[in-house]
């Protein structure tokens, strides 16, 4: 060991000495002696490695207490940070999709802080079923005979297939074998459910006769998958719900539609592109429809299966249901969200997803004009800051072609200073409440469609 290193090792303070520091003592009061001691030992080891590898003491050697406090604060910081979603994608999968309504947040807080009647019947003091209250509400809203709730729509499809078609064939249009986020494919779900996929038709055209010709004694289910994350245009044809339901009845086979992001209301009434609703398919005679809870519905992550009572009862009895069931917090948030649909005239004001989707472009422009001047004053030496028209998207596989007119604040670098947009975006991502925009066409865009608190945004951007 070099003499210089030996001298450095001798400068490392003991644990007992470090415990006498005032800020360390304050942390002992806050987090306990065990946590503090273990982390001080870890810091000592880091210091020894620094001496061994670099021949020097660590940069924080003169202030062990401050470094320990910094480590403590970093460990206490949640990995799920609240962010400003200025990407222009309302239902952003990577940012948690739908934001909860206030009533949903209140409901979750209530069931977290007290025992609740999750599976307890007050009428008979007996065990109840956790899905029953929500199933009744869903039936009221959609006209379904019964309903089942699991933890997401992929789980709903898996459970549906495992119950109705395990070991047998499921007929699906080749043009509907979609891949959703994270390379999650419909054929893979079918395989995991123990089903045999039978593809019919072509990528762009599938006819009712294609389904009918594929039916045999091993057929268990006729299925459609709503292609919500892509669009085929031009020379196309598909089998509608009424046709599929009629064919299923003719051959005494159940029918199902994975609707994915299906909306619970007619989006056209709000001036938005129309998205298929479960009500429509159920009325056409489809036996089972599955939808997500955290997309256009505007609730928590959940999978909802709606349909005929006999099939729902079979699904509820499948062993997988227990593994895939929703917890009390999800059920509470979903119930509160669904209750908002009982008074549709209040939906826009109380459901954040619908409020942002229906926000008028001129309202967004007015907000942009309010915050433009301080941003120009703060960033004007290094960037050109402007208001520009843009197109927002719904996101999460909903209406992939349709766009919503919006406005954004854009930042373009002044070449003479050499400040990059990547550096600016990185700086904002490291803020206490990160700001997430999008880089496009040589500019950094902050689409203001989903912005409610412009004062807090300015505090972050002007710091």
Short mmCIF file of C-alpha atoms in Angstrom, two decimals:
data_model
loop_
_atom_site.label_atom_id
_atom_site.label_comp_id
_atom_site.label_asym_id
_atom_site.label_seq_id
_atom_site.Cartn_x
_atom_site.Cartn_y
_atom_site.Cartn_z
CA UNK A 1 0.00 0.00 0.00
CA UNK A 2 1.52 3.38 -0.98
CA UNK A 3 2.33 5.69 1.93
CA UNK A 4 0.04 8.37 0.47
CA UNK A 5 -2.92 5.96 0.49
CA UNK A 6 -2.17 4.87 4.04
CA UNK A 7 -2.31 8.50 5.06
CA UNK A 8 -5.66 8.92 3.32
CA UNK A 9 -7.11 5.83 4.99
CA UNK A 10 -6.15 7.26 8.37
CA UNK A 11 -8.18 10.38 7.64
CA UNK A 12 -11.45 8.43 7.41
CA UNK A 13 -13.54 9.20 10.53
CA UNK A 14 -14.92 6.44 12.72
CA UNK A 15 -18.63 5.68 12.97
CA UNK A 16 -18.66 6.91 16.58
CA UNK A 17 -17.16 10.23 15.55
CA UNK A 18 -19.58 10.64 12.67
CA UNK A 19 -22.53 9.95 14.98
CA UNK A 20 -21.61 13.05 16.94
CA UNK A 21 -22.23 15.38 13.98
CA UNK A 22 -25.33 17.54 14.47
CA UNK A 23 -26.97 16.75 11.10
CA UNK A 24 -26.25 13.05 11.60
CA UNK A 25 -27.85 13.16 15.04
CA UNK A 26 -30.91 14.83 13.49
CA UNK A 27 -31.17 11.95 11.03
CA UNK A 28 -30.94 9.45 13.89
CA UNK A 29 -34.00 11.09 15.41
CA UNK A 30 -35.79 10.97 12.07
CA UNK A 31 -34.85 7.57 10.65
CA UNK A 32 -33.31 5.61 13.51
CA UNK A 33 -29.81 4.59 14.56
CA UNK A 34 -29.80 1.40 12.47
CA UNK A 35 -30.46 3.17 9.14
CA UNK A 36 -27.89 5.89 9.88
CA UNK A 37 -25.18 3.46 11.02
CA UNK A 38 -25.61 1.16 8.02
CA UNK A 39 -25.43 4.07 5.59
CA UNK A 40 -22.37 5.56 7.29
CA UNK A 41 -20.64 2.18 6.92
CA UNK A 42 -21.60 2.15 3.26
CA UNK A 43 -20.12 5.63 2.84
CA UNK A 44 -16.91 4.50 4.53
CA UNK A 45 -16.66 1.64 2.04
CA UNK A 46 -17.23 4.05 -0.84
CA UNK A 47 -14.49 6.28 0.52
CA UNK A 48 -12.06 3.33 0.74
CA UNK A 49 -12.84 2.38 -2.87
CA UNK A 50 -12.21 5.98 -3.93
CA UNK A 51 -8.82 5.95 -2.23
CA UNK A 52 -7.93 2.57 -3.74
CA UNK A 53 -9.00 3.40 -7.29
CA UNK A 54 -8.23 7.13 -7.53
CA UNK A 55 -5.68 7.75 -4.79
CA UNK A 56 -7.82 10.50 -3.28
CA UNK A 57 -10.57 11.13 -0.73
CA UNK A 58 -14.15 11.48 -2.06
CA UNK A 59 -15.39 14.97 -2.84
CA UNK A 60 -17.77 14.88 0.14
CA UNK A 61 -15.11 13.92 2.69
CA UNK A 62 -15.24 17.32 4.40
CA UNK A 63 -19.00 17.13 4.84
CA UNK A 64 -20.11 13.60 5.69
CA UNK A 65 -23.29 14.83 7.33
CA UNK A 66 -24.50 16.73 4.27
CA UNK A 67 -23.75 13.74 2.04
CA UNK A 68 -25.70 11.44 4.37
CA UNK A 69 -28.68 13.83 4.31
CA UNK A 70 -28.49 13.91 0.51
CA UNK A 71 -28.50 10.10 0.38
CA UNK A 72 -31.45 10.02 2.76
CA UNK A 73 -33.48 12.48 0.69
CA UNK A 74 -32.75 10.54 -2.50
CA UNK A 75 -33.95 7.30 -0.90
CA UNK A 76 -37.12 8.94 0.37
CA UNK A 77 -38.01 10.37 -3.03
CA UNK A 78 -40.75 8.41 -4.78
CA UNK A 79 -39.93 6.71 -8.05
CA UNK A 80 -43.42 7.69 -9.26
CA UNK A 81 -43.01 11.42 -9.73
CA UNK A 82 -45.79 13.80 -10.61
CA UNK A 83 -45.04 15.33 -14.01
CA UNK A 84 -46.43 17.91 -16.40
CA UNK A 85 -47.65 15.95 -19.41
CA UNK A 86 -47.07 18.37 -22.28
CA UNK A 87 -46.40 15.67 -24.85
CA UNK A 88 -49.67 16.21 -26.67
CA UNK A 89 -50.78 12.65 -25.88
CA UNK A 90 -53.69 12.75 -23.45
CA UNK A 91 -53.70 9.07 -22.46
CA UNK A 92 -49.95 8.52 -22.32
CA UNK A 93 -49.20 4.91 -21.37
CA UNK A 94 -45.72 5.72 -20.04
CA UNK A 95 -47.15 8.52 -17.89
CA UNK A 96 -49.92 6.46 -16.30
CA UNK A 97 -52.76 6.94 -18.78
CA UNK A 98 -55.94 8.41 -17.25
CA UNK A 99 -55.75 10.87 -14.35
CA UNK A 100 -58.31 10.12 -11.66
CA UNK A 101 -61.32 12.27 -10.91
CA UNK A 102 -61.40 13.86 -7.46
CA UNK A 103 -64.20 11.55 -6.37
CA UNK A 104 -62.08 8.53 -7.30
CA UNK A 105 -59.13 9.80 -5.26
CA UNK A 106 -61.42 10.38 -2.29
CA UNK A 107 -62.82 6.86 -2.61
CA UNK A 108 -59.34 5.30 -2.67
CA UNK A 109 -58.29 7.27 0.40
CA UNK A 110 -61.39 6.07 2.25
CA UNK A 111 -60.84 2.37 1.58
CA UNK A 112 -57.14 2.67 2.43
CA UNK A 113 -57.82 4.11 5.86
CA UNK A 114 -60.56 1.82 7.13
CA UNK A 115 -61.83 -1.75 6.90
CA UNK A 116 -64.46 -1.97 4.16
CA UNK A 117 -67.11 -4.38 2.92
CA UNK A 118 -64.92 -5.73 0.12
CA UNK A 119 -66.31 -9.27 0.35
CA UNK A 120 -68.82 -8.91 3.16
CA UNK A 121 -72.59 -8.73 2.87
CA UNK A 122 -74.21 -6.47 5.47
CA UNK A 123 -77.62 -7.97 4.74
CA UNK A 124 -76.81 -11.51 5.81
CA UNK A 125 -73.50 -11.04 7.61
CA UNK A 126 -72.06 -13.49 5.09
CA UNK A 127 -69.31 -13.47 2.53
CA UNK A 128 -70.13 -11.38 -0.54
CA UNK A 129 -68.50 -11.06 -3.97
CA UNK A 130 -66.12 -8.16 -4.56
CA UNK A 131 -67.35 -7.58 -8.13
CA UNK A 132 -71.07 -7.47 -7.33
CA UNK A 133 -71.61 -3.75 -6.60
CA UNK A 134 -69.64 -2.68 -9.67
CA UNK A 135 -71.23 -5.35 -11.82
CA UNK A 136 -74.67 -3.97 -10.98
CA UNK A 137 -73.51 -0.45 -11.83
CA UNK A 138 -71.95 -1.59 -15.11
CA UNK A 139 -75.14 -3.43 -16.06
CA UNK A 140 -77.13 -0.26 -15.41
CA UNK A 141 -74.79 1.78 -17.62
CA UNK A 142 -74.37 -0.67 -20.50
CA UNK A 143 -77.35 -2.99 -20.56
CA UNK A 144 -75.15 -6.03 -19.92
CA UNK A 145 -76.60 -8.98 -18.00
CA UNK A 146 -73.51 -9.22 -15.78
CA UNK A 147 -69.92 -8.05 -15.45
CA UNK A 148 -66.52 -9.14 -14.18
CA UNK A 149 -63.58 -6.96 -13.12
CA UNK A 150 -59.88 -7.89 -13.24
CA UNK A 151 -56.63 -5.94 -13.08
CA UNK A 152 -56.29 -4.92 -16.76
CA UNK A 153 -57.78 -5.61 -20.18
CA UNK A 154 -55.07 -8.08 -21.19
CA UNK A 155 -56.01 -10.08 -18.09
CA UNK A 156 -59.67 -9.81 -19.08
CA UNK A 157 -58.96 -11.28 -22.52
CA UNK A 158 -56.75 -14.00 -21.03
CA UNK A 159 -59.42 -15.01 -18.52
CA UNK A 160 -62.19 -14.89 -21.11
CA UNK A 161 -60.26 -17.15 -23.49
CA UNK A 162 -59.12 -19.57 -20.79
CA UNK A 163 -62.71 -20.00 -19.64
CA UNK A 164 -64.48 -20.35 -22.98
CA UNK A 165 -61.89 -21.89 -25.26
CA UNK A 166 -59.02 -23.63 -23.45
CA UNK A 167 -57.81 -26.54 -25.57
CA UNK A 168 -60.06 -25.54 -28.46
CA UNK A 169 -60.11 -23.17 -31.43
CA UNK A 170 -60.79 -19.42 -31.54
CA UNK A 171 -61.56 -17.85 -34.92
CA UNK A 172 -60.21 -14.32 -35.44
CA UNK A 173 -59.72 -12.11 -38.48
CA UNK A 174 -56.10 -11.97 -39.63
CA UNK A 175 -56.37 -8.18 -39.80
CA UNK A 176 -57.20 -8.00 -36.08
CA UNK A 177 -54.20 -9.87 -34.64
CA UNK A 178 -52.78 -6.70 -33.14
CA UNK A 179 -49.68 -6.02 -31.11
CA UNK A 180 -50.17 -3.53 -28.31
CA UNK A 181 -47.56 -1.75 -26.17
CA UNK A 182 -44.51 -3.64 -24.98
CA UNK A 183 -44.65 -6.20 -27.82
CA UNK A 184 -47.77 -7.75 -26.26
CA UNK A 185 -49.57 -9.64 -29.01
CA UNK A 186 -53.08 -11.07 -29.23
CA UNK A 187 -51.81 -14.43 -30.58
CA UNK A 188 -49.51 -14.71 -27.56
CA UNK A 189 -52.41 -14.11 -25.17
CA UNK A 190 -54.35 -16.87 -26.91
CA UNK A 191 -51.41 -19.23 -26.61
CA UNK A 192 -51.07 -18.53 -22.89
CA UNK A 193 -54.79 -19.16 -22.47
CA UNK A 194 -54.35 -22.60 -24.02
CA UNK A 195 -56.33 -21.78 -27.16
CA UNK A 196 -55.65 -22.64 -30.78
CA UNK A 197 -55.77 -19.56 -33.00
CA UNK A 198 -57.52 -19.91 -36.34
CA UNK A 199 -56.82 -16.94 -38.63
CA UNK A 200 -59.37 -16.11 -41.30
CA UNK A 201 -59.57 -13.55 -44.07
CA UNK A 202 -56.70 -11.34 -45.14
CA UNK A 203 -54.95 -8.36 -43.59
CA UNK A 204 -57.28 -5.85 -45.20
CA UNK A 205 -60.49 -7.81 -45.93
CA UNK A 206 -62.38 -10.38 -43.90
CA UNK A 207 -65.91 -11.55 -44.72
CA UNK A 208 -68.54 -13.40 -42.73
CA UNK A 209 -68.08 -16.45 -44.97
CA UNK A 210 -64.44 -16.63 -43.83
CA UNK A 211 -65.61 -17.17 -40.27
CA UNK A 212 -68.29 -19.64 -41.31
CA UNK A 213 -65.98 -21.77 -43.44
CA UNK A 214 -63.54 -22.12 -40.51
CA UNK A 215 -66.14 -23.42 -38.02
CA UNK A 216 -65.77 -27.08 -37.08
CA UNK A 217 -66.45 -29.40 -34.15
CA UNK A 218 -63.40 -28.01 -32.28
CA UNK A 219 -64.45 -24.36 -32.57
CA UNK A 220 -65.14 -22.76 -29.18
CA UNK A 221 -65.37 -19.03 -29.85
CA UNK A 222 -65.85 -16.43 -32.59
CA UNK A 223 -63.88 -13.31 -31.74
CA UNK A 224 -63.20 -9.78 -32.92
CA UNK A 225 -60.42 -7.48 -31.73
CA UNK A 226 -60.92 -3.74 -32.13
CA UNK A 227 -57.85 -2.40 -33.96
CA UNK A 228 -57.60 0.68 -31.81
CA UNK A 229 -53.86 1.26 -32.24
CA UNK A 230 -53.66 1.30 -36.04
CA UNK A 231 -55.84 1.88 -39.08
CA UNK A 232 -56.12 0.20 -42.47
CA UNK A 233 -57.57 2.38 -45.21
CA UNK A 234 -58.55 1.78 -48.79
CA UNK A 235 -59.79 -1.59 -50.05
CA UNK A 236 -61.05 -2.99 -46.74
CA UNK A 237 -63.85 -5.07 -45.28
CA UNK A 238 -64.62 -6.44 -41.83
CA UNK A 239 -67.38 -8.36 -40.12
CA UNK A 240 -69.49 -6.17 -37.86
CA UNK A 241 -70.79 -7.14 -34.45
CA UNK A 242 -74.34 -7.90 -35.53
CA UNK A 243 -73.13 -10.27 -38.27
CA UNK A 244 -70.80 -12.10 -35.91
CA UNK A 245 -73.50 -12.40 -33.24
CA UNK A 246 -75.96 -13.84 -35.75
CA UNK A 247 -73.39 -16.37 -36.97
CA UNK A 248 -72.62 -17.39 -33.39
CA UNK A 249 -76.29 -17.93 -32.65
CA UNK A 250 -76.69 -19.95 -35.84
CA UNK A 251 -73.91 -22.35 -34.83
CA UNK A 252 -74.55 -22.10 -31.07
CA UNK A 253 -71.08 -20.61 -30.46
CA UNK A 254 -70.28 -17.74 -28.07
CA UNK A 255 -68.98 -14.49 -29.53
CA UNK A 256 -66.61 -11.97 -27.98
CA UNK A 257 -65.08 -8.60 -28.81
CA UNK A 258 -61.92 -7.19 -27.25
CA UNK A 259 -62.80 -3.52 -27.41
CA UNK A 260 -59.67 -2.32 -25.61
CA UNK A 261 -60.06 1.40 -25.09
CA UNK A 262 -63.84 1.37 -25.57
CA UNK A 263 -65.65 4.46 -24.39
CA UNK A 264 -68.72 4.42 -22.14
CA UNK A 265 -70.25 7.46 -23.85
CA UNK A 266 -70.84 8.61 -27.41
CA UNK A 267 -67.72 10.69 -28.04
CA UNK A 268 -69.44 12.32 -31.00
CA UNK A 269 -71.72 14.23 -28.62
CA UNK A 270 -68.64 16.08 -27.38
CA UNK A 271 -67.34 16.89 -30.84
CA UNK A 272 -64.77 14.10 -30.69
CA UNK A 273 -64.09 11.25 -33.13
CA UNK A 274 -66.49 8.38 -32.53
CA UNK A 275 -65.12 5.32 -30.72
CA UNK A 276 -67.06 2.02 -30.47
CA UNK A 277 -68.97 1.52 -27.21
CA UNK A 278 -69.66 -1.78 -25.46
CA UNK A 279 -73.39 -0.89 -25.32
CA UNK A 280 -73.58 -1.14 -29.11
CA UNK A 281 -72.05 -4.60 -29.38
CA UNK A 282 -74.07 -5.98 -26.47
CA UNK A 283 -77.27 -4.70 -28.10
CA UNK A 284 -76.23 -6.43 -31.34
CA UNK A 285 -76.12 -9.74 -29.50
CA UNK A 286 -72.39 -10.18 -28.83
CA UNK A 287 -72.00 -12.41 -25.78
CA UNK A 288 -68.92 -10.82 -24.18
CA UNK A 289 -67.13 -7.47 -24.52
CA UNK A 290 -63.92 -6.48 -22.75
CA UNK A 291 -62.67 -2.92 -22.18
CA UNK A 292 -59.97 -1.08 -20.24
CA UNK A 293 -60.64 1.06 -17.20
CA UNK A 294 -57.78 3.55 -17.59
CA UNK A 295 -58.23 4.67 -21.19
CA UNK A 296 -61.29 6.51 -22.52
CA UNK A 297 -63.28 5.45 -19.47
CA UNK A 298 -61.02 7.74 -17.45
CA UNK A 299 -60.62 5.47 -14.43
CA UNK A 300 -57.97 3.24 -12.85
CA UNK A 301 -56.14 0.40 -14.56
CA UNK A 302 -58.67 -2.40 -14.77
CA UNK A 303 -60.12 -4.92 -17.19
CA UNK A 304 -63.91 -5.11 -17.50
CA UNK A 305 -65.79 -8.01 -19.08
CA UNK A 306 -69.42 -7.31 -19.90
CA UNK A 307 -72.00 -9.71 -21.28
CA UNK A 308 -74.28 -12.69 -20.88
CA UNK A 309 -74.80 -13.88 -17.32
CA UNK A 310 -74.05 -17.56 -18.00
CA UNK A 311 -70.65 -16.75 -19.46
CA UNK A 312 -69.76 -14.23 -16.75
CA UNK A 313 -70.63 -16.78 -14.08
CA UNK A 314 -68.31 -19.30 -15.74
CA UNK A 315 -65.54 -16.69 -15.91
CA UNK A 316 -65.98 -15.83 -12.22
CA UNK A 317 -65.51 -19.50 -11.29
CA UNK A 318 -62.29 -19.98 -13.26
CA UNK A 319 -59.19 -20.45 -11.03
CA UNK A 320 -57.38 -17.65 -12.86
CA UNK A 321 -59.95 -15.11 -11.65
CA UNK A 322 -58.46 -15.08 -8.14
CA UNK A 323 -54.99 -14.42 -9.53
CA UNK A 324 -56.26 -11.61 -11.77
CA UNK A 325 -58.85 -9.98 -9.53
CA UNK A 326 -58.77 -6.26 -8.76
CA UNK A 327 -57.92 -4.97 -5.29
CA UNK A 328 -60.06 -2.74 -3.08
CA UNK A 329 -58.35 0.49 -4.21
CA UNK A 330 -58.92 -0.26 -7.88
CA UNK A 331 -62.54 -1.21 -7.22
CA UNK A 332 -63.13 1.96 -5.19
CA UNK A 333 -61.66 4.21 -7.87
CA UNK A 334 -63.54 2.41 -10.63
CA UNK A 335 -66.85 2.61 -8.78
CA UNK A 336 -66.44 6.36 -8.18
CA UNK A 337 -65.54 6.88 -11.84
CA UNK A 338 -68.52 4.88 -13.09
CA UNK A 339 -70.87 6.80 -10.82
CA UNK A 340 -69.92 9.97 -12.70
CA UNK A 341 -71.47 8.44 -15.82
CA UNK A 342 -74.86 8.40 -14.09
CA UNK A 343 -74.91 12.20 -14.54
CA UNK A 344 -73.37 12.66 -18.02
CA UNK A 345 -73.94 16.41 -18.00
CA UNK A 346 -71.20 16.68 -15.33
CA UNK A 347 -68.67 14.41 -17.03
CA UNK A 348 -66.67 17.12 -18.79
CA UNK A 349 -66.17 19.12 -15.61
CA UNK A 350 -65.42 16.17 -13.29
CA UNK A 351 -63.54 13.64 -15.44
CA UNK A 352 -60.03 14.92 -16.32
CA UNK A 353 -59.68 12.70 -19.40
CA UNK A 354 -62.85 14.01 -21.01
CA UNK A 355 -62.09 17.58 -19.93
CA UNK A 356 -58.72 17.51 -21.68
CA UNK A 357 -60.05 15.76 -24.76
CA UNK A 358 -62.84 18.32 -25.21
CA UNK A 359 -60.74 21.40 -24.38
CA UNK A 360 -61.23 23.99 -27.09
CA UNK A 361 -58.18 24.98 -29.13
CA UNK A 362 -58.86 28.68 -28.57
CA UNK A 363 -58.85 28.16 -24.81
CA UNK A 364 -55.48 26.44 -25.13
CA UNK A 365 -54.18 29.32 -27.27
CA UNK A 366 -55.28 31.88 -24.66
CA UNK A 367 -53.37 29.96 -21.98
CA UNK A 368 -50.32 29.84 -24.22
CA UNK A 369 -50.46 33.60 -24.73
CA UNK A 370 -50.51 34.15 -20.96
CA UNK A 371 -47.34 32.20 -20.32
CA UNK A 372 -45.44 33.14 -23.48
CA UNK A 373 -44.11 36.52 -22.33
CA UNK A 374 -42.32 35.35 -19.13
CA UNK A 375 -40.88 32.37 -21.02
CA UNK A 376 -39.54 34.63 -23.78
CA UNK A 377 -37.97 36.91 -21.18
CA UNK A 378 -36.31 33.98 -19.38
CA UNK A 379 -35.15 31.91 -22.37
CA UNK A 380 -34.94 34.56 -25.09
CA UNK A 381 -31.14 34.88 -25.02
CA UNK A 382 -30.67 31.25 -25.99
CA UNK A 383 -33.90 30.12 -27.70
CA UNK A 384 -36.61 31.40 -29.99
CA UNK A 385 -39.83 30.93 -27.98
CA UNK A 386 -43.09 30.99 -29.93
CA UNK A 387 -46.71 29.83 -29.95
CA UNK A 388 -47.52 27.35 -32.70
CA UNK A 389 -50.50 25.31 -33.76
CA UNK A 390 -50.15 21.56 -33.28
CA UNK A 391 -52.15 18.34 -33.20
CA UNK A 392 -52.77 16.42 -29.97
CA UNK A 393 -53.61 12.73 -29.95
CA UNK A 394 -55.81 10.69 -27.65
CA UNK A 395 -53.22 7.93 -27.10
CA UNK A 396 -53.15 4.45 -25.55
CA UNK A 397 -54.28 2.87 -28.80
CA UNK A 398 -57.38 5.04 -29.11
CA UNK A 399 -58.28 6.52 -32.50
CA UNK A 400 -54.76 6.33 -33.97
CA UNK A 401 -55.54 8.45 -37.04
CA UNK A 402 -57.67 11.23 -35.56
CA UNK A 403 -56.01 14.32 -34.09
CA UNK A 404 -57.22 17.19 -31.90
CA UNK A 405 -56.30 20.79 -32.82
CA UNK A 406 -54.16 22.36 -30.10
CA UNK A 407 -51.45 24.95 -29.38
CA UNK A 408 -47.93 24.57 -28.04
CA UNK A 409 -45.09 26.72 -26.80
CA UNK A 410 -42.09 25.84 -28.97
CA UNK A 411 -38.37 26.34 -28.32
CA UNK A 412 -35.83 26.62 -31.15
CA UNK A 413 -32.11 27.07 -30.31
CA UNK A 414 -30.25 30.20 -31.34
CA UNK A 415 -27.23 28.84 -33.23
CA UNK A 416 -24.82 31.49 -31.95
CA UNK A 417 -25.08 30.17 -28.39
CA UNK A 418 -25.03 26.44 -29.08
CA UNK A 419 -27.56 25.47 -26.44
CA UNK A 420 -29.23 22.22 -27.46
CA UNK A 421 -32.85 21.21 -27.17
CA UNK A 422 -31.73 17.89 -25.70
CA UNK A 423 -30.00 19.74 -22.86
CA UNK A 424 -33.09 21.86 -22.22
CA UNK A 425 -35.38 18.81 -22.22
CA UNK A 426 -32.99 17.00 -19.86
CA UNK A 427 -32.94 20.01 -17.52
CA UNK A 428 -36.73 20.02 -17.34
CA UNK A 429 -36.85 16.27 -16.73
CA UNK A 430 -34.60 16.76 -13.70
CA UNK A 431 -36.92 19.36 -12.13
CA UNK A 432 -38.73 18.60 -8.83
CA UNK A 433 -41.86 18.17 -10.94
CA UNK A 434 -40.52 17.12 -14.35
CA UNK A 435 -41.83 18.73 -17.52
CA UNK A 436 -42.25 16.26 -20.38
CA UNK A 437 -42.58 17.69 -23.88
CA UNK A 438 -41.65 16.27 -27.27
CA UNK A 439 -38.82 16.91 -29.73
CA UNK A 440 -40.04 17.25 -33.29
CA UNK A 441 -38.98 19.11 -36.45
CA UNK A 442 -35.95 20.64 -34.76
CA UNK A 443 -38.03 22.16 -31.95
CA UNK A 444 -39.03 21.31 -28.40
CA UNK A 445 -42.84 21.37 -28.17
CA UNK A 446 -44.87 21.91 -25.02
CA UNK A 447 -48.45 21.06 -25.99
CA UNK A 448 -50.72 22.74 -23.42
CA UNK A 449 -53.85 20.60 -23.94
CA UNK A 450 -53.39 18.75 -20.62
CA UNK A 451 -52.18 21.75 -18.60
CA UNK A 452 -54.39 22.84 -15.71
CA UNK A 453 -51.93 24.58 -13.36
CA UNK A 454 -50.04 27.13 -15.43
CA UNK A 455 -48.72 28.92 -12.32
CA UNK A 456 -46.91 25.79 -11.09
CA UNK A 457 -45.59 25.11 -14.59
CA UNK A 458 -44.09 28.59 -14.78
CA UNK A 459 -42.45 28.10 -11.39
CA UNK A 460 -40.66 25.05 -12.75
CA UNK A 461 -39.76 26.50 -16.16
CA UNK A 462 -38.48 29.78 -14.71
CA UNK A 463 -36.18 28.15 -12.16
#
